[in-house]
Amino acid sequence: MPDLRAWIAIYLKGIAMGSADAVPGVSGGTIALIVGIYERLIAAVTAIDPARIRRVIAGVRPANLPDARAAFHEIDGAFLLVLGAGIGTAVVVVLSGVNYLLATRPVATYGFFFGLIAASAAVLLRGVALDTPRRTAAAVAGFLLAFLASGYASTGLGSSLPVVFAAGAVAVSAMVLPGISGSLLLVVLGQYEYMSGTVSRAVDGLVAFATGDGSGALLATVPPVATFLAGGVVGLFTVAHAIRYALARARAATLAFLVSLVVGALRAPIAEVSIRLAASGESWRAAAPRFVLAALFGAAFVFVLDRYSAAIEY
C-alpha cells in the first residue's frame, strides 16, 4: 500500500499531466511517459470494463463490499482517482489563466499555441514513415481532416451540447496517447476557447456560491461542463480503445494519420488570430512580431521537453 508521500507524488504527476493537457500542442501522454506512469495509466484504463464497474457499484450493499474492493483494486482505482484529482486541479487552474490571456493577449497566446503545435509536429514526424501507399493515404487523410476542420469549425459548428459531448469524447481520448494533445483537438473543433471560458465562469460561479452571492452563475455552467465530462468518459472507453486497436493492427498507418492531424491543425491558431484581427481592425503586419515571438517561445518549450524525455529510460 503506497504511503502518503507516494500518493502526493501521483497527485503532482496528475497536475503535470493536466497542465499539459490544458495547453494545445503538449500531450499529457508525453508527460505521463516522462514521469514514469504511462504504462500504469494504460493498464488501469484498459482494465476498466462494464463487469468491473458493476462490481464496484454493487459495493453499496455490505454483502458485496469485499468483491467491490477487489474490483476497485483490479482497475487500480485509487491510482486513477488521485491522478484524476491532480489532472482536474491543473486543468481548472490553467484553463482559467488561458481564458484571461485569450481575452487580453489573443495574438501572443495563439502564437504560443502555434509554436507548441509546430514543434510537436516536428518531433512527431521523426517517427512517421510514408513509405507505402497506405501510410501516405492515411497521412493525407489526417492532414486534410484537421486542415479543413480548423478553418470552419470555430464558426460553423457552434457549441451546442451534442458538439460539446463529441468534443469531450475526442479530447479526453487523446489524453492517453503520447504526442497528441486533447486541447489541440479542441482548437481544431473550435471548442477550446468556449470550454476555457466555461471552466473560468464555473470557477467564478463556485466562488460566488461559496461566498453567498447566489448560484445562478454556477448553475449556468453545469450543462456544458457535465456534457463535456460525459463525453470524456465515453471517449476514454470507446475512442481511446479504438485508437489503441488501430495502433495494434496498423501502427504505422495510424501514427501517420494521428501525426498528420497535428500538422493540419497548424491552420487553427492562424485562423483564430485572423478572426480576432478582422474584428479589431488590426493588420497581420502589425500583429506578426508578437505572434512570431510567442511562437518561438512555444517551440523552444516543446524542444526542451522532448530532449528531456528522450534522455529517460522507460
Coordinates of C-alpha atoms in Angstrom, one line a residue:
M1 CA 0.0 0.0 0.0
P2 CA 1.6 3.3 -1.0
D3 CA 2.3 5.8 1.7
L4 CA 1.1 9.4 1.8
R5 CA 4.2 10.6 0.0
A6 CA 3.6 8.2 -2.9
W7 CA 0.0 9.4 -3.2
I8 CA 1.2 13.1 -3.1
A9 CA 3.7 12.2 -5.9
I10 CA 0.9 10.7 -8.0
Y11 CA -1.2 13.8 -7.4
L12 CA 1.6 16.1 -8.5
K13 CA 2.2 13.9 -11.6
G14 CA -1.5 14.4 -12.4
I15 CA -1.0 18.1 -12.1
A16 CA 1.8 17.9 -14.6
M17 CA -0.3 15.9 -17.0
G18 CA -3.3 18.2 -16.6
S19 CA -1.2 21.3 -17.2
A20 CA 0.0 19.8 -20.4
D21 CA -3.4 18.6 -21.5
A22 CA -4.9 22.1 -21.0
V23 CA -2.5 23.6 -23.5
P24 CA -2.8 22.9 -27.2
G25 CA 0.3 21.2 -28.6
V26 CA 1.6 19.5 -25.5
S27 CA 0.4 16.0 -24.7
G28 CA -0.5 14.7 -21.3
G29 CA 0.5 11.3 -22.5
T30 CA 4.0 12.6 -23.1
I31 CA 4.2 13.9 -19.6
A32 CA 3.0 10.5 -18.3
L33 CA 5.9 8.9 -20.1
I34 CA 8.4 11.5 -18.6
V35 CA 7.2 11.0 -15.0
G36 CA 7.1 7.2 -15.4
I37 CA 3.4 6.4 -15.1
Y38 CA 2.3 5.9 -18.7
E39 CA 2.3 2.1 -18.6
R40 CA 0.4 2.0 -15.3
L41 CA -2.1 4.5 -16.7
I42 CA -2.8 2.5 -19.8
A43 CA -3.1 -0.7 -17.8
A44 CA -5.6 0.9 -15.4
V45 CA -7.7 2.4 -18.1
T46 CA -7.8 -0.8 -20.2
A47 CA -8.7 -2.8 -17.1
I48 CA -12.0 -0.9 -16.7
D49 CA -14.9 -2.8 -18.2
P50 CA -18.7 -2.9 -17.6
A51 CA -18.4 -6.0 -15.4
R52 CA -15.9 -4.5 -13.0
I53 CA -17.9 -1.2 -12.9
R54 CA -21.0 -3.2 -11.9
R55 CA -19.0 -5.0 -9.2
V56 CA -17.8 -1.7 -7.8
I57 CA -21.3 -0.2 -7.8
A58 CA -22.6 -3.3 -6.2
G59 CA -20.5 -2.4 -3.2
V60 CA -23.2 -0.2 -1.9
R61 CA -24.6 -3.4 -0.3
P62 CA -22.4 -4.5 2.6
A63 CA -22.5 -8.1 1.5
N64 CA -20.9 -7.2 -1.8
L65 CA -18.2 -4.9 -0.3
P66 CA -15.3 -7.4 -0.4
D67 CA -15.9 -8.1 -4.1
A68 CA -16.3 -4.4 -4.8
R69 CA -13.0 -3.7 -3.2
A70 CA -11.3 -6.4 -5.2
A71 CA -12.8 -5.0 -8.5
F72 CA -11.6 -1.5 -7.4
H73 CA -8.1 -2.8 -6.8
E74 CA -8.2 -4.6 -10.2
I75 CA -8.7 -1.3 -12.1
D76 CA -6.1 0.4 -9.9
G77 CA -8.9 2.7 -8.8
A78 CA -7.1 4.6 -6.1
F79 CA -4.3 5.5 -8.6
L80 CA -6.9 6.7 -11.1
L81 CA -8.8 8.8 -8.5
V82 CA -5.6 10.5 -7.2
L83 CA -4.2 11.1 -10.6
G84 CA -7.5 12.3 -11.9
A85 CA -7.8 14.8 -9.0
G86 CA -4.4 16.2 -9.9
I87 CA -5.3 16.4 -13.6
G88 CA -8.6 18.1 -12.8
T89 CA -6.9 20.6 -10.5
A90 CA -4.4 21.6 -13.1
V91 CA -7.0 21.8 -16.0
V92 CA -9.2 24.2 -14.0
V93 CA -6.3 26.5 -13.0
V94 CA -4.6 26.5 -16.4
L95 CA -7.8 27.0 -18.4
S96 CA -8.8 29.9 -16.2
G97 CA -5.5 31.5 -16.8
V98 CA -5.6 30.8 -20.6
N99 CA -9.1 32.3 -20.8
Y100 CA -7.8 35.5 -19.3
L101 CA -4.9 35.5 -21.8
L102 CA -7.2 34.8 -24.8
A103 CA -9.3 37.8 -23.7
T104 CA -6.4 40.2 -23.2
R105 CA -3.5 38.9 -25.4
P106 CA -5.1 36.7 -28.1
V107 CA -2.4 37.2 -30.8
A108 CA 0.5 36.2 -28.5
T109 CA -1.5 33.4 -26.9
Y110 CA -2.4 31.8 -30.2
G111 CA 1.2 32.5 -31.4
F112 CA 2.4 30.5 -28.4
F113 CA 0.0 27.7 -29.3
F114 CA 1.2 27.7 -32.9
G115 CA 4.8 27.3 -31.7
L116 CA 3.8 24.4 -29.4
I117 CA 1.9 22.7 -32.3
A118 CA 4.6 23.2 -34.9
A119 CA 7.4 21.9 -32.6
S120 CA 5.2 18.9 -31.6
A121 CA 4.6 18.1 -35.2
A122 CA 8.3 18.3 -36.0
V123 CA 9.1 16.0 -33.1
L124 CA 6.4 13.5 -34.0
L125 CA 7.3 13.4 -37.7
R126 CA 10.6 11.7 -36.8
G127 CA 8.7 8.6 -36.1
V128 CA 6.5 8.6 -39.2
A129 CA 7.4 6.7 -42.3
L130 CA 5.4 7.4 -45.5
D131 CA 7.0 4.5 -47.5
T132 CA 3.8 2.8 -48.5
P133 CA 0.6 4.0 -50.3
R134 CA -1.5 3.0 -47.3
R135 CA 0.6 5.2 -44.9
T136 CA 0.7 8.1 -47.4
A137 CA -3.1 7.9 -47.8
A138 CA -3.6 7.9 -44.0
A139 CA -1.3 10.9 -43.7
V140 CA -3.1 12.8 -46.4
A141 CA -6.5 12.0 -44.8
G142 CA -5.3 13.1 -41.4
F143 CA -3.9 16.4 -42.7
L144 CA -7.0 17.3 -44.7
L145 CA -9.3 16.4 -41.9
A146 CA -7.5 18.7 -39.4
F147 CA -6.8 21.4 -42.0
L148 CA -10.4 21.7 -43.2
A149 CA -11.9 21.4 -39.7
S150 CA -9.5 24.1 -38.4
G151 CA -10.9 26.6 -41.0
Y152 CA -14.6 26.1 -40.4
A153 CA -15.2 24.5 -37.0
S154 CA -14.9 27.7 -35.0
T155 CA -17.6 29.4 -37.0
G156 CA -19.6 26.5 -38.3
L157 CA -20.1 24.0 -35.5
G158 CA -21.2 26.3 -32.7
S159 CA -21.1 25.0 -29.1
S160 CA -24.4 23.1 -28.7
L161 CA -24.4 20.3 -26.2
P162 CA -24.0 17.5 -28.8
V163 CA -21.0 19.2 -30.2
V164 CA -19.6 19.7 -26.6
F165 CA -20.2 16.0 -25.9
A166 CA -18.3 14.9 -29.1
A167 CA -15.5 17.4 -28.3
G168 CA -15.1 15.8 -24.8
A169 CA -15.0 12.3 -26.3
V170 CA -12.3 13.2 -28.8
A171 CA -10.2 15.4 -26.5
V172 CA -10.1 13.1 -23.5
S173 CA -9.4 10.0 -25.6
A174 CA -6.2 11.8 -26.8
M175 CA -5.0 12.1 -23.2
V176 CA -3.7 8.6 -23.2
L177 CA -1.8 9.0 -26.5
P178 CA 1.8 10.3 -26.3
G179 CA 2.3 13.2 -28.7
I180 CA -1.4 14.0 -29.4
S181 CA -2.9 16.9 -27.4
G182 CA -6.5 16.8 -26.4
S183 CA -6.6 20.6 -26.2
L184 CA -5.2 20.8 -29.7
L185 CA -8.2 18.7 -30.9
L186 CA -10.5 21.2 -29.1
V187 CA -8.9 24.0 -31.0
V188 CA -9.4 22.1 -34.3
L189 CA -13.1 21.6 -33.4
G190 CA -13.5 25.2 -32.4
Q191 CA -14.3 24.4 -28.8
Y192 CA -11.1 25.3 -26.9
E193 CA -11.9 29.0 -26.2
Y194 CA -15.5 28.1 -25.4
M195 CA -14.6 25.4 -22.9
S196 CA -11.8 27.5 -21.3
G197 CA -14.3 30.3 -20.8
T198 CA -16.9 27.9 -19.4
V199 CA -14.4 26.5 -16.9
S200 CA -13.4 30.0 -15.9
R201 CA -17.0 31.0 -15.4
A202 CA -17.7 27.8 -13.4
V203 CA -14.8 28.7 -11.0
D204 CA -16.2 32.2 -10.6
G205 CA -19.6 30.8 -10.0
L206 CA -18.3 28.4 -7.4
V207 CA -16.6 31.2 -5.6
A208 CA -19.8 33.3 -5.7
F209 CA -21.8 30.4 -4.4
A210 CA -19.4 29.8 -1.5
T211 CA -19.5 33.4 -0.5
G212 CA -23.3 33.6 -0.6
D213 CA -23.6 35.6 -3.8
G214 CA -26.0 33.2 -5.4
S215 CA -25.8 30.1 -7.5
G216 CA -27.0 31.4 -10.9
A217 CA -23.6 31.7 -12.5
L218 CA -22.5 28.3 -11.3
L219 CA -25.7 26.6 -12.5
A220 CA -25.4 28.1 -15.9
T221 CA -22.1 26.3 -16.5
V222 CA -23.3 22.9 -15.2
P223 CA -24.9 21.6 -18.5
P224 CA -21.8 22.2 -20.8
V225 CA -19.3 21.0 -18.1
A226 CA -21.3 17.9 -17.3
T227 CA -21.8 17.2 -21.0
F228 CA -18.1 17.6 -21.7
L229 CA -17.2 15.2 -18.9
A230 CA -19.8 12.7 -20.0
G231 CA -18.3 12.8 -23.5
G232 CA -14.9 12.4 -22.0
V233 CA -15.9 9.2 -20.1
V234 CA -17.4 7.8 -23.3
G235 CA -14.4 8.8 -25.3
L236 CA -11.9 7.3 -22.9
F237 CA -13.5 3.9 -23.1
T238 CA -14.5 3.9 -26.7
V239 CA -12.5 6.2 -28.9
A240 CA -9.3 5.6 -27.0
H241 CA -9.8 1.8 -27.2
A242 CA -10.5 2.1 -30.9
I243 CA -7.3 4.0 -31.4
R244 CA -5.3 1.5 -29.4
Y245 CA -6.8 -1.3 -31.5
A246 CA -5.9 0.6 -34.7
L247 CA -2.3 1.0 -33.4
A248 CA -2.1 -2.7 -32.7
R249 CA -3.4 -3.7 -36.2
A250 CA -1.8 -1.0 -38.3
R251 CA 0.6 1.0 -36.2
A252 CA 2.5 2.8 -38.9
A253 CA -0.6 4.0 -40.8
T254 CA -2.4 5.0 -37.6
L255 CA 0.6 7.0 -36.5
A256 CA 0.8 8.7 -39.9
F257 CA -2.9 9.7 -39.6
L258 CA -2.5 11.0 -36.0
V259 CA 0.7 13.0 -36.6
S260 CA -0.8 14.5 -39.8
L261 CA -3.7 15.7 -37.7
V262 CA -1.2 17.8 -35.7
V263 CA 0.4 19.2 -38.9
G264 CA -3.0 20.1 -40.4
A265 CA -4.0 21.7 -37.1
L266 CA -1.4 24.4 -37.6
R267 CA -4.1 26.3 -39.5
A268 CA -6.3 26.6 -36.4
P269 CA -4.3 29.3 -34.4
I270 CA -3.8 31.3 -37.6
A271 CA -7.5 31.1 -38.4
E272 CA -8.4 32.2 -34.8
V273 CA -5.9 35.2 -34.9
S274 CA -7.3 36.2 -38.3
I275 CA -10.8 36.4 -36.9
R276 CA -9.6 38.5 -33.9
L277 CA -7.7 40.8 -36.2
A278 CA -10.6 41.3 -38.5
A279 CA -12.8 42.2 -35.5
S280 CA -10.3 44.7 -34.1
G281 CA -9.2 46.2 -37.4
E282 CA -5.5 45.4 -36.8
S283 CA -3.4 44.0 -39.7
W284 CA -1.3 40.9 -39.7
R285 CA 1.7 43.0 -40.5
A286 CA 1.3 44.8 -37.1
A287 CA 0.5 41.6 -35.2
A288 CA 3.1 39.3 -36.8
P289 CA 6.1 40.2 -34.5
R290 CA 4.0 39.3 -31.4
F291 CA 2.8 36.1 -33.0
V292 CA 6.2 35.0 -34.1
L293 CA 8.0 35.8 -30.8
A294 CA 5.4 33.9 -28.8
A295 CA 5.6 31.0 -31.3
L296 CA 9.4 30.8 -30.8
F297 CA 8.9 30.5 -27.0
G298 CA 6.3 27.8 -27.5
A299 CA 8.5 25.8 -29.9
A300 CA 11.5 26.1 -27.5
F301 CA 9.4 24.7 -24.7
V302 CA 8.5 21.6 -26.7
F303 CA 12.1 21.0 -27.9
V304 CA 13.4 21.3 -24.3
L305 CA 10.7 18.9 -23.1
D306 CA 11.4 16.4 -25.9
R307 CA 15.2 16.5 -25.2
Y308 CA 14.5 15.8 -21.5
S309 CA 12.1 13.0 -22.3
A310 CA 14.5 11.4 -24.8
A311 CA 17.1 11.1 -22.0
I312 CA 14.8 9.0 -19.8
E313 CA 14.6 5.2 -19.9
Y314 CA 11.1 3.9 -20.0

